[in-house]
Each structure stands twice: as structure tokens, then as C-alpha cells.
């Protein structure tokens, strides 16, 4: 799935799986998230996510924001679910990433969980992937808990990320 930001409007368009796997991490980067997260919803509303780790089979469906704040125990559970499954290492995922995913989930009104293909990557895992695949950034946002590759069953993959109205 790829989301384009034109103000607070989200547009979903088709893309090949190959291009998707190369380009979506940039769309989920930290730079784009605050703009969409700010328009998310009132600070008093509950926020929840349904996440499924494609590689481990683990799933978590939880409210992660309530009463005006993040719920640390749930964030830790999400961090574990989004760990580097190759190295079995975790990091703190930037909470605004969860807000961004929540916003997307609301926009598409999916009844399915987000299928997480890749989230946190240790520097060692990222280096190995760079050796084997094109399109893996040396300084990937994945290494900082600021990116996630995902898909949602029933939704087509789309054309690459857009930042500030310009296609990357």
C-alpha cells in the first residue's frame, strides 16, 4: 500500500509488488507522518491498530492511545511485534508511525489487519539486505523505527511514494 499526501487527502493507486517493496519505506518515513498524524483526530479519541507480522504469524489488536496519551505497555507489545525477526532485536518504533497507520486504517475502513512485511531492521540486517537487493537504503528509516513495509488484504499495491506532491 502506498499513501500519497495532498494536504490531508489520501489516495490509493495500484502498483507492482516489486516496486512496492522498493518504495513504500520512504512513504512511511518520519518526515511525512507528522503532517497526516496532526489531522488525525481529537486527542481524546481512542486509537487502535490491528497488526499481523507476516514472518512470525504474531498478531496484536489493541488500543494504543486513550485518555490523551499513549499506552506504554501496548507500544512495547507493538515494538516487539515489529522487531527485526532475523536478528530477534527490537527498538522503539516512533509512536507517530502508529498514528499514521491508524489514519490509513480509518481512511480505507479495512476489516483486515495490516500485514507487516518489514519494520525495524538492525544495522546488520540492513547491511545484509543491501548486499542482496537493490533499493535498500544504507541509512534506512527502518533502522530507526521510522518505517514499515506492509500490505492490507483486499487492497491493491500502488505506485511509489510522493513527498510534497513530487513522485520519488
PDB file of N, CA and C in Angstrom, residues 16-117:
ATOM      1  N   UNK A  16       2.982  -2.540  -8.802  1.00  0.00           N
ATOM      2  CA  UNK A  16       3.510  -3.901  -8.779  1.00  0.00           C
ATOM      3  C   UNK A  16       4.132  -4.196  -7.421  1.00  0.00           C
ATOM      4  N   UNK A  17       4.162  -5.449  -7.026  1.00  0.00           N
ATOM      5  CA  UNK A  17       4.748  -5.859  -5.737  1.00  0.00           C
ATOM      6  C   UNK A  17       6.222  -5.467  -5.674  1.00  0.00           C
ATOM      7  N   UNK A  18       6.937  -5.642  -6.760  1.00  0.00           N
ATOM      8  CA  UNK A  18       8.373  -5.342  -6.788  1.00  0.00           C
ATOM      9  C   UNK A  18       8.643  -3.868  -6.475  1.00  0.00           C
ATOM     10  N   UNK A  19       7.942  -2.986  -7.167  1.00  0.00           N
ATOM     11  CA  UNK A  19       8.138  -1.551  -6.942  1.00  0.00           C
ATOM     12  C   UNK A  19       7.672  -1.160  -5.545  1.00  0.00           C
ATOM     13  N   UNK A  20       6.588  -1.765  -5.105  1.00  0.00           N
ATOM     14  CA  UNK A  20       6.072  -1.525  -3.764  1.00  0.00           C
ATOM     15  C   UNK A  20       7.135  -1.793  -2.707  1.00  0.00           C
ATOM     16  N   UNK A  21       7.766  -2.958  -2.791  1.00  0.00           N
ATOM     17  CA  UNK A  21       8.760  -3.338  -1.795  1.00  0.00           C
ATOM     18  C   UNK A  21       9.969  -2.409  -1.815  1.00  0.00           C
ATOM     19  N   UNK A  22      10.224  -1.781  -2.950  1.00  0.00           N
ATOM     20  CA  UNK A  22      11.340  -0.842  -3.045  1.00  0.00           C
ATOM     21  C   UNK A  22      10.981   0.544  -2.505  1.00  0.00           C
ATOM     22  N   UNK A  23       9.752   0.971  -2.686  1.00  0.00           N
ATOM     23  CA  UNK A  23       9.422   2.368  -2.466  1.00  0.00           C
ATOM     24  C   UNK A  23       8.603   2.702  -1.231  1.00  0.00           C
ATOM     25  N   UNK A  24       7.843   1.777  -0.704  1.00  0.00           N
ATOM     26  CA  UNK A  24       6.955   2.104   0.402  1.00  0.00           C
ATOM     27  C   UNK A  24       7.684   2.579   1.660  1.00  0.00           C
ATOM     28  N   UNK A  25       8.869   2.056   1.992  1.00  0.00           N
ATOM     29  CA  UNK A  25       9.508   2.548   3.217  1.00  0.00           C
ATOM     30  C   UNK A  25       9.666   4.068   3.241  1.00  0.00           C
ATOM     31  N   UNK A  26       9.962   4.659   2.122  1.00  0.00           N
ATOM     32  CA  UNK A  26      10.110   6.110   2.083  1.00  0.00           C
ATOM     33  C   UNK A  26       8.780   6.803   2.356  1.00  0.00           C
ATOM     34  N   UNK A  27       7.688   6.231   1.882  1.00  0.00           N
ATOM     35  CA  UNK A  27       6.379   6.832   2.112  1.00  0.00           C
ATOM     36  C   UNK A  27       6.018   6.816   3.580  1.00  0.00           C
ATOM     37  N   UNK A  28       6.527   5.826   4.283  1.00  0.00           N
ATOM     38  CA  UNK A  28       6.215   5.703   5.693  1.00  0.00           C
ATOM     39  C   UNK A  28       7.230   6.442   6.554  1.00  0.00           C
ATOM     40  N   UNK A  29       8.116   7.154   5.932  1.00  0.00           N
ATOM     41  CA  UNK A  29       9.191   7.810   6.675  1.00  0.00           C
ATOM     42  C   UNK A  29       8.645   8.869   7.624  1.00  0.00           C
ATOM     43  N   UNK A  30       9.443   9.182   8.570  1.00  0.00           N
ATOM     44  CA  UNK A  30       9.076  10.113   9.621  1.00  0.00           C
ATOM     45  C   UNK A  30       8.682  11.489   9.103  1.00  0.00           C
ATOM     46  N   UNK A  31       9.287  11.943   8.034  1.00  0.00           N
ATOM     47  CA  UNK A  31       9.013  13.277   7.516  1.00  0.00           C
ATOM     48  C   UNK A  31       7.587  13.489   7.065  1.00  0.00           C
ATOM     49  N   UNK A  32       6.937  12.461   6.586  1.00  0.00           N
ATOM     50  CA  UNK A  32       5.575  12.572   6.093  1.00  0.00           C
ATOM     51  C   UNK A  32       4.549  12.386   7.209  1.00  0.00           C
ATOM     52  N   UNK A  33       4.883  11.628   8.217  1.00  0.00           N
ATOM     53  CA  UNK A  33       3.911  11.257   9.243  1.00  0.00           C
ATOM     54  C   UNK A  33       3.329  12.415  10.037  1.00  0.00           C
ATOM     55  N   UNK A  34       4.113  13.358  10.537  1.00  0.00           N
ATOM     56  CA  UNK A  34       3.511  14.376  11.398  1.00  0.00           C
ATOM     57  C   UNK A  34       2.380  15.148  10.729  1.00  0.00           C
ATOM     58  N   UNK A  35       2.523  15.434   9.443  1.00  0.00           N
ATOM     59  CA  UNK A  35       1.508  16.183   8.726  1.00  0.00           C
ATOM     60  C   UNK A  35       0.178  15.433   8.732  1.00  0.00           C
ATOM     61  N   UNK A  36       0.221  14.138   8.481  1.00  0.00           N
ATOM     62  CA  UNK A  36      -1.009  13.352   8.461  1.00  0.00           C
ATOM     63  C   UNK A  36      -1.503  13.065   9.870  1.00  0.00           C
ATOM     64  N   UNK A  37      -0.599  12.820  10.786  1.00  0.00           N
ATOM     65  CA  UNK A  37      -0.990  12.493  12.151  1.00  0.00           C
ATOM     66  C   UNK A  37      -1.667  13.689  12.826  1.00  0.00           C
ATOM     67  N   UNK A  38      -1.208  14.912  12.520  1.00  0.00           N
ATOM     68  CA  UNK A  38      -1.803  16.104  13.121  1.00  0.00           C
ATOM     69  C   UNK A  38      -3.282  16.206  12.777  1.00  0.00           C
ATOM     70  N   UNK A  39      -3.640  15.841  11.547  1.00  0.00           N
ATOM     71  CA  UNK A  39      -5.030  15.909  11.142  1.00  0.00           C
ATOM     72  C   UNK A  39      -5.801  14.667  11.526  1.00  0.00           C
ATOM     73  N   UNK A  40      -5.213  13.867  12.339  1.00  0.00           N
ATOM     74  CA  UNK A  40      -5.750  12.547  12.660  1.00  0.00           C
ATOM     75  C   UNK A  40      -7.120  12.603  13.298  1.00  0.00           C
ATOM     76  N   UNK A  41      -7.202  13.048  14.535  1.00  0.00           N
ATOM     77  CA  UNK A  41      -8.470  13.115  15.243  1.00  0.00           C
ATOM     78  C   UNK A  41      -8.245  13.825  16.572  1.00  0.00           C
ATOM     79  N   UNK A  42      -9.316  14.075  17.272  1.00  0.00           N
ATOM     80  CA  UNK A  42      -9.198  14.742  18.564  1.00  0.00           C
ATOM     81  C   UNK A  42      -8.324  13.924  19.503  1.00  0.00           C
ATOM     82  N   UNK A  43      -7.572  14.616  20.355  1.00  0.00           N
ATOM     83  CA  UNK A  43      -6.655  13.937  21.281  1.00  0.00           C
ATOM     84  C   UNK A  43      -7.365  13.064  22.300  1.00  0.00           C
ATOM     85  N   UNK A  44      -8.665  13.207  22.448  1.00  0.00           N
ATOM     86  CA  UNK A  44      -9.385  12.425  23.438  1.00  0.00           C
ATOM     87  C   UNK A  44      -9.918  11.107  22.883  1.00  0.00           C
ATOM     88  N   UNK A  45      -9.934  10.959  21.566  1.00  0.00           N
ATOM     89  CA  UNK A  45     -10.461   9.732  20.966  1.00  0.00           C
ATOM     90  C   UNK A  45      -9.469   8.584  21.163  1.00  0.00           C
ATOM     91  N   UNK A  46      -9.999   7.388  21.302  1.00  0.00           N
ATOM     92  CA  UNK A  46      -9.130   6.207  21.384  1.00  0.00           C
ATOM     93  C   UNK A  46      -8.577   5.896  20.005  1.00  0.00           C
ATOM     94  N   UNK A  47      -7.359   5.378  19.975  1.00  0.00           N
ATOM     95  CA  UNK A  47      -6.725   4.962  18.725  1.00  0.00           C
ATOM     96  C   UNK A  47      -6.327   3.499  18.878  1.00  0.00           C
ATOM     97  N   UNK A  48      -6.624   2.725  17.854  1.00  0.00           N
ATOM     98  CA  UNK A  48      -6.297   1.297  17.921  1.00  0.00           C
ATOM     99  C   UNK A  48      -5.707   0.831  16.599  1.00  0.00           C
ATOM    100  N   UNK A  49      -5.000  -0.281  16.673  1.00  0.00           N
ATOM    101  CA  UNK A  49      -4.412  -0.898  15.487  1.00  0.00           C
ATOM    102  C   UNK A  49      -4.568  -2.402  15.564  1.00  0.00           C
ATOM    103  N   UNK A  50      -4.661  -2.999  14.393  1.00  0.00           N
ATOM    104  CA  UNK A  50      -4.661  -4.443  14.255  1.00  0.00           C
ATOM    105  C   UNK A  50      -3.477  -4.782  13.353  1.00  0.00           C
ATOM    106  N   UNK A  51      -2.415  -5.350  13.936  1.00  0.00           N
ATOM    107  CA  UNK A  51      -1.177  -5.641  13.217  1.00  0.00           C
ATOM    108  C   UNK A  51      -0.921  -7.137  13.181  1.00  0.00           C
ATOM    109  N   UNK A  52      -0.461  -7.618  12.035  1.00  0.00           N
ATOM    110  CA  UNK A  52      -0.123  -9.024  11.861  1.00  0.00           C
ATOM    111  C   UNK A  52       1.280  -9.087  11.266  1.00  0.00           C
ATOM    112  N   UNK A  53       2.196  -9.807  11.922  1.00  0.00           N
ATOM    113  CA  UNK A  53       3.558  -9.951  11.414  1.00  0.00           C
ATOM    114  C   UNK A  53       3.585 -11.112  10.420  1.00  0.00           C
ATOM    115  N   UNK A  54       3.809 -10.781   9.177  1.00  0.00           N
ATOM    116  CA  UNK A  54       3.813 -11.747   8.072  1.00  0.00           C
ATOM    117  C   UNK A  54       4.813 -12.880   8.298  1.00  0.00           C
ATOM    118  N   UNK A  55       5.963 -12.579   8.898  1.00  0.00           N
ATOM    119  CA  UNK A  55       7.029 -13.564   9.052  1.00  0.00           C
ATOM    120  C   UNK A  55       6.877 -14.444  10.285  1.00  0.00           C
ATOM    121  N   UNK A  56       6.356 -13.903  11.376  1.00  0.00           N
ATOM    122  CA  UNK A  56       6.281 -14.672  12.623  1.00  0.00           C
ATOM    123  C   UNK A  56       4.887 -15.220  12.903  1.00  0.00           C
ATOM    124  N   UNK A  57       3.873 -14.672  12.229  1.00  0.00           N
ATOM    125  CA  UNK A  57       2.496 -15.107  12.472  1.00  0.00           C
ATOM    126  C   UNK A  57       1.876 -14.474  13.705  1.00  0.00           C
ATOM    127  N   UNK A  58       2.591 -13.587  14.368  1.00  0.00           N
ATOM    128  CA  UNK A  58       2.060 -12.925  15.564  1.00  0.00           C
ATOM    129  C   UNK A  58       1.074 -11.829  15.159  1.00  0.00           C
ATOM    130  N   UNK A  59       0.081 -11.618  16.013  1.00  0.00           N
ATOM    131  CA  UNK A  59      -0.907 -10.581  15.753  1.00  0.00           C
ATOM    132  C   UNK A  59      -1.211  -9.849  17.048  1.00  0.00           C
ATOM    133  N   UNK A  60      -1.478  -8.562  16.923  1.00  0.00           N
ATOM    134  CA  UNK A  60      -1.864  -7.742  18.065  1.00  0.00           C
ATOM    135  C   UNK A  60      -2.933  -6.763  17.622  1.00  0.00           C
ATOM    136  N   UNK A  61      -4.054  -6.811  18.314  1.00  0.00           N
ATOM    137  CA  UNK A  61      -5.136  -5.854  18.058  1.00  0.00           C
ATOM    138  C   UNK A  61      -5.404  -5.159  19.384  1.00  0.00           C
ATOM    139  N   UNK A  62      -4.999  -3.882  19.473  1.00  0.00           N
ATOM    140  CA  UNK A  62      -5.072  -3.175  20.743  1.00  0.00           C
ATOM    141  C   UNK A  62      -5.349  -1.697  20.582  1.00  0.00           C
ATOM    142  N   UNK A  63      -5.892  -1.128  21.630  1.00  0.00           N
ATOM    143  CA  UNK A  63      -5.985   0.328  21.760  1.00  0.00           C
ATOM    144  C   UNK A  63      -4.633   0.775  22.290  1.00  0.00           C
ATOM    145  N   UNK A  64      -3.965   1.674  21.563  1.00  0.00           N
ATOM    146  CA  UNK A  64      -2.635   2.118  21.972  1.00  0.00           C
ATOM    147  C   UNK A  64      -2.614   3.564  22.475  1.00  0.00           C
ATOM    148  N   UNK A  65      -3.751   4.270  22.332  1.00  0.00           N
ATOM    149  CA  UNK A  65      -3.863   5.664  22.770  1.00  0.00           C
ATOM    150  C   UNK A  65      -5.224   5.821  23.424  1.00  0.00           C
ATOM    151  N   UNK A  66      -5.248   6.328  24.636  1.00  0.00           N
ATOM    152  CA  UNK A  66      -6.516   6.579  25.331  1.00  0.00           C
ATOM    153  C   UNK A  66      -6.294   7.664  26.371  1.00  0.00           C
ATOM    154  N   UNK A  67      -7.341   8.366  26.699  1.00  0.00           N
ATOM    155  CA  UNK A  67      -7.289   9.411  27.733  1.00  0.00           C
ATOM    156  C   UNK A  67      -6.170  10.417  27.478  1.00  0.00           C
ATOM    157  N   UNK A  68      -5.948  10.758  26.204  1.00  0.00           N
ATOM    158  CA  UNK A  68      -4.975  11.798  25.859  1.00  0.00           C
ATOM    159  C   UNK A  68      -3.527  11.368  25.842  1.00  0.00           C
ATOM    160  N   UNK A  69      -3.249  10.049  25.843  1.00  0.00           N
ATOM    161  CA  UNK A  69      -1.851   9.627  25.821  1.00  0.00           C
ATOM    162  C   UNK A  69      -1.666   8.211  25.319  1.00  0.00           C
ATOM    163  N   UNK A  70      -0.415   7.932  24.957  1.00  0.00           N
ATOM    164  CA  UNK A  70      -0.055   6.584  24.515  1.00  0.00           C
ATOM    165  C   UNK A  70      -0.043   5.632  25.706  1.00  0.00           C
ATOM    166  N   UNK A  71      -0.344   4.375  25.459  1.00  0.00           N
ATOM    167  CA  UNK A  71      -0.336   3.342  26.493  1.00  0.00           C
ATOM    168  C   UNK A  71       0.989   2.589  26.361  1.00  0.00           C
ATOM    169  N   UNK A  72       1.944   2.817  27.281  1.00  0.00           N
ATOM    170  CA  UNK A  72       3.295   2.252  27.151  1.00  0.00           C
ATOM    171  C   UNK A  72       3.336   0.728  26.966  1.00  0.00           C
ATOM    172  N   UNK A  73       2.495   0.000  27.671  1.00  0.00           N
ATOM    173  CA  UNK A  73       2.507  -1.464  27.571  1.00  0.00           C
ATOM    174  C   UNK A  73       2.139  -1.928  26.160  1.00  0.00           C
ATOM    175  N   UNK A  74       1.184  -1.236  25.547  1.00  0.00           N
ATOM    176  CA  UNK A  74       0.763  -1.603  24.194  1.00  0.00           C
ATOM    177  C   UNK A  74       1.837  -1.203  23.186  1.00  0.00           C
ATOM    178  N   UNK A  75       2.447  -0.028  23.360  1.00  0.00           N
ATOM    179  CA  UNK A  75       3.537   0.367  22.468  1.00  0.00           C
ATOM    180  C   UNK A  75       4.661  -0.661  22.527  1.00  0.00           C
ATOM    181  N   UNK A  76       4.965  -1.155  23.724  1.00  0.00           N
ATOM    182  CA  UNK A  76       6.012  -2.167  23.860  1.00  0.00           C
ATOM    183  C   UNK A  76       5.613  -3.452  23.135  1.00  0.00           C
ATOM    184  N   UNK A  77       4.356  -3.821  23.224  1.00  0.00           N
ATOM    185  CA  UNK A  77       3.871  -5.010  22.513  1.00  0.00           C
ATOM    186  C   UNK A  77       4.003  -4.819  20.996  1.00  0.00           C
ATOM    187  N   UNK A  78       3.636  -3.629  20.503  1.00  0.00           N
ATOM    188  CA  UNK A  78       3.794  -3.335  19.076  1.00  0.00           C
ATOM    189  C   UNK A  78       5.270  -3.345  18.681  1.00  0.00           C
ATOM    190  N   UNK A  79       6.132  -2.762  19.530  1.00  0.00           N
ATOM    191  CA  UNK A  79       7.573  -2.768  19.244  1.00  0.00           C
ATOM    192  C   UNK A  79       8.083  -4.193  19.080  1.00  0.00           C
ATOM    193  N   UNK A  80       7.630  -5.081  19.936  1.00  0.00           N
ATOM    194  CA  UNK A  80       8.052  -6.478  19.847  1.00  0.00           C
ATOM    195  C   UNK A  80       7.533  -7.132  18.567  1.00  0.00           C
ATOM    196  N   UNK A  81       6.291  -6.861  18.222  1.00  0.00           N
ATOM    197  CA  UNK A  81       5.708  -7.426  17.012  1.00  0.00           C
ATOM    198  C   UNK A  81       6.445  -6.936  15.761  1.00  0.00           C
ATOM    199  N   UNK A  82       6.930  -5.698  15.792  1.00  0.00           N
ATOM    200  CA  UNK A  82       7.602  -5.099  14.638  1.00  0.00           C
ATOM    201  C   UNK A  82       9.121  -5.261  14.697  1.00  0.00           C
ATOM    202  N   UNK A  83       9.588  -6.165  15.534  1.00  0.00           N
ATOM    203  CA  UNK A  83      11.026  -6.377  15.710  1.00  0.00           C
ATOM    204  C   UNK A  83      11.678  -6.907  14.437  1.00  0.00           C
ATOM    205  N   UNK A  84      12.991  -6.855  14.418  1.00  0.00           N
ATOM    206  CA  UNK A  84      13.787  -7.477  13.357  1.00  0.00           C
ATOM    207  C   UNK A  84      13.713  -8.982  13.602  1.00  0.00           C
ATOM    208  N   UNK A  85      12.902  -9.672  12.839  1.00  0.00           N
ATOM    209  CA  UNK A  85      12.708 -11.116  13.066  1.00  0.00           C
ATOM    210  C   UNK A  85      13.948 -11.924  12.703  1.00  0.00           C
ATOM    211  N   UNK A  86      14.818 -11.374  11.872  1.00  0.00           N
ATOM    212  CA  UNK A  86      16.040 -12.094  11.502  1.00  0.00           C
ATOM    213  C   UNK A  86      17.037 -12.125  12.660  1.00  0.00           C
ATOM    214  N   UNK A  87      17.174 -10.988  13.361  1.00  0.00           N
ATOM    215  CA  UNK A  87      18.125 -10.865  14.468  1.00  0.00           C
ATOM    216  C   UNK A  87      17.439 -10.962  15.832  1.00  0.00           C
ATOM    217  N   UNK A  88      16.115 -11.008  15.828  1.00  0.00           N
ATOM    218  CA  UNK A  88      15.310 -11.020  17.047  1.00  0.00           C
ATOM    219  C   UNK A  88      15.656  -9.839  17.963  1.00  0.00           C
ATOM    220  N   UNK A  89      15.807  -8.654  17.348  1.00  0.00           N
ATOM    221  CA  UNK A  89      16.102  -7.424  18.079  1.00  0.00           C
ATOM    222  C   UNK A  89      14.928  -6.464  17.947  1.00  0.00           C
ATOM    223  N   UNK A  90      14.699  -5.705  18.997  1.00  0.00           N
ATOM    224  CA  UNK A  90      13.637  -4.693  18.967  1.00  0.00           C
ATOM    225  C   UNK A  90      14.236  -3.307  19.112  1.00  0.00           C
ATOM    226  N   UNK A  91      13.429  -2.333  18.782  1.00  0.00           N
ATOM    227  CA  UNK A  91      13.754  -0.929  19.045  1.00  0.00           C
ATOM    228  C   UNK A  91      12.442  -0.223  19.314  1.00  0.00           C
ATOM    229  N   UNK A  92      12.523   1.006  19.770  1.00  0.00           N
ATOM    230  CA  UNK A  92      11.315   1.784  19.971  1.00  0.00           C
ATOM    231  C   UNK A  92      10.848   2.322  18.626  1.00  0.00           C
ATOM    232  N   UNK A  93       9.672   1.910  18.227  1.00  0.00           N
ATOM    233  CA  UNK A  93       9.077   2.424  16.998  1.00  0.00           C
ATOM    234  C   UNK A  93       8.502   3.810  17.319  1.00  0.00           C
ATOM    235  N   UNK A  94       8.736   4.753  16.441  1.00  0.00           N
ATOM    236  CA  UNK A  94       8.243   6.115  16.648  1.00  0.00           C
ATOM    237  C   UNK A  94       6.714   6.069  16.759  1.00  0.00           C
ATOM    238  N   UNK A  95       6.137   6.515  17.879  1.00  0.00           N
ATOM    239  CA  UNK A  95       4.684   6.416  18.065  1.00  0.00           C
ATOM    240  C   UNK A  95       3.865   7.075  16.967  1.00  0.00           C
ATOM    241  N   UNK A  96       4.394   8.144  16.351  1.00  0.00           N
ATOM    242  CA  UNK A  96       3.655   8.792  15.263  1.00  0.00           C
ATOM    243  C   UNK A  96       3.455   7.839  14.079  1.00  0.00           C
ATOM    244  N   UNK A  97       4.305   6.838  13.943  1.00  0.00           N
ATOM    245  CA  UNK A  97       4.117   5.838  12.897  1.00  0.00           C
ATOM    246  C   UNK A  97       2.819   5.074  13.140  1.00  0.00           C
ATOM    247  N   UNK A  98       2.539   4.757  14.402  1.00  0.00           N
ATOM    248  CA  UNK A  98       1.284   4.078  14.731  1.00  0.00           C
ATOM    249  C   UNK A  98       0.093   4.983  14.435  1.00  0.00           C
ATOM    250  N   UNK A  99       0.227   6.283  14.713  1.00  0.00           N
ATOM    251  CA  UNK A  99      -0.843   7.232  14.377  1.00  0.00           C
ATOM    252  C   UNK A  99      -1.080   7.264  12.872  1.00  0.00           C
ATOM    253  N   UNK A 100       0.013   7.261  12.126  1.00  0.00           N
ATOM    254  CA  UNK A 100      -0.063   7.268  10.668  1.00  0.00           C
ATOM    255  C   UNK A 100      -0.811   6.024  10.168  1.00  0.00           C
ATOM    256  N   UNK A 101      -0.452   4.861  10.701  1.00  0.00           N
ATOM    257  CA  UNK A 101      -1.129   3.621  10.306  1.00  0.00           C
ATOM    258  C   UNK A 101      -2.599   3.649  10.707  1.00  0.00           C
ATOM    259  N   UNK A 102      -2.879   4.187  11.874  1.00  0.00           N
ATOM    260  CA  UNK A 102      -4.265   4.291  12.328  1.00  0.00           C
ATOM    261  C   UNK A 102      -5.078   5.163  11.381  1.00  0.00           C
ATOM    262  N   UNK A 103      -4.493   6.264  10.947  1.00  0.00           N
ATOM    263  CA  UNK A 103      -5.160   7.153   9.996  1.00  0.00           C
ATOM    264  C   UNK A 103      -5.450   6.421   8.691  1.00  0.00           C
ATOM    265  N   UNK A 104      -4.470   5.686   8.193  1.00  0.00           N
ATOM    266  CA  UNK A 104      -4.684   4.916   6.960  1.00  0.00           C
ATOM    267  C   UNK A 104      -5.796   3.898   7.168  1.00  0.00           C
ATOM    268  N   UNK A 105      -5.748   3.184   8.286  1.00  0.00           N
ATOM    269  CA  UNK A 105      -6.785   2.187   8.576  1.00  0.00           C
ATOM    270  C   UNK A 105      -8.179   2.787   8.583  1.00  0.00           C
ATOM    271  N   UNK A 106      -8.302   3.983   9.142  1.00  0.00           N
ATOM    272  CA  UNK A 106      -9.600   4.651   9.150  1.00  0.00           C
ATOM    273  C   UNK A 106     -10.024   5.063   7.746  1.00  0.00           C
ATOM    274  N   UNK A 107      -9.075   5.552   6.963  1.00  0.00           N
ATOM    275  CA  UNK A 107      -9.398   6.008   5.606  1.00  0.00           C
ATOM    276  C   UNK A 107      -9.872   4.861   4.722  1.00  0.00           C
ATOM    277  N   UNK A 108      -9.228   3.704   4.842  1.00  0.00           N
ATOM    278  CA  UNK A 108      -9.591   2.592   3.966  1.00  0.00           C
ATOM    279  C   UNK A 108     -10.664   1.693   4.572  1.00  0.00           C
ATOM    280  N   UNK A 109     -10.964   1.904   5.848  1.00  0.00           N
ATOM    281  CA  UNK A 109     -12.010   1.144   6.539  1.00  0.00           C
ATOM    282  C   UNK A 109     -11.843  -0.360   6.362  1.00  0.00           C
ATOM    283  N   UNK A 110     -10.626  -0.831   6.513  1.00  0.00           N
ATOM    284  CA  UNK A 110     -10.352  -2.251   6.340  1.00  0.00           C
ATOM    285  C   UNK A 110     -10.788  -3.048   7.550  1.00  0.00           C
ATOM    286  N   UNK A 111     -11.316  -4.231   7.302  1.00  0.00           N
ATOM    287  CA  UNK A 111     -11.651  -5.134   8.407  1.00  0.00           C
ATOM    288  C   UNK A 111     -10.513  -6.122   8.652  1.00  0.00           C
ATOM    289  N   UNK A 112      -9.447  -6.003   7.857  1.00  0.00           N
ATOM    290  CA  UNK A 112      -8.285  -6.882   7.981  1.00  0.00           C
ATOM    291  C   UNK A 112      -7.145  -6.162   8.695  1.00  0.00           C
ATOM    292  N   UNK A 113      -6.266  -6.929   9.335  1.00  0.00           N
ATOM    293  CA  UNK A 113      -5.101  -6.295   9.962  1.00  0.00           C
ATOM    294  C   UNK A 113      -4.098  -5.828   8.910  1.00  0.00           C
ATOM    295  N   UNK A 114      -3.241  -4.899   9.306  1.00  0.00           N
ATOM    296  CA  UNK A 114      -2.099  -4.551   8.479  1.00  0.00           C
ATOM    297  C   UNK A 114      -1.145  -5.738   8.531  1.00  0.00           C
ATOM    298  N   UNK A 115      -0.756  -6.253   7.382  1.00  0.00           N
ATOM    299  CA  UNK A 115       0.218  -7.347   7.305  1.00  0.00           C
ATOM    300  C   UNK A 115       1.605  -6.709   7.192  1.00  0.00           C
ATOM    301  N   UNK A 116       2.382  -6.827   8.255  1.00  0.00           N
ATOM    302  CA  UNK A 116       3.695  -6.196   8.320  1.00  0.00           C
ATOM    303  C   UNK A 116       4.724  -7.117   7.668  1.00  0.00           C
ATOM    304  N   UNK A 117       5.363  -6.619   6.620  1.00  0.00           N
ATOM    305  CA  UNK A 117       6.397  -7.371   5.905  1.00  0.00           C
ATOM    306  C   UNK A 117       7.769  -7.032   6.480  1.00  0.00           C
TER     307      UNK A 117
END
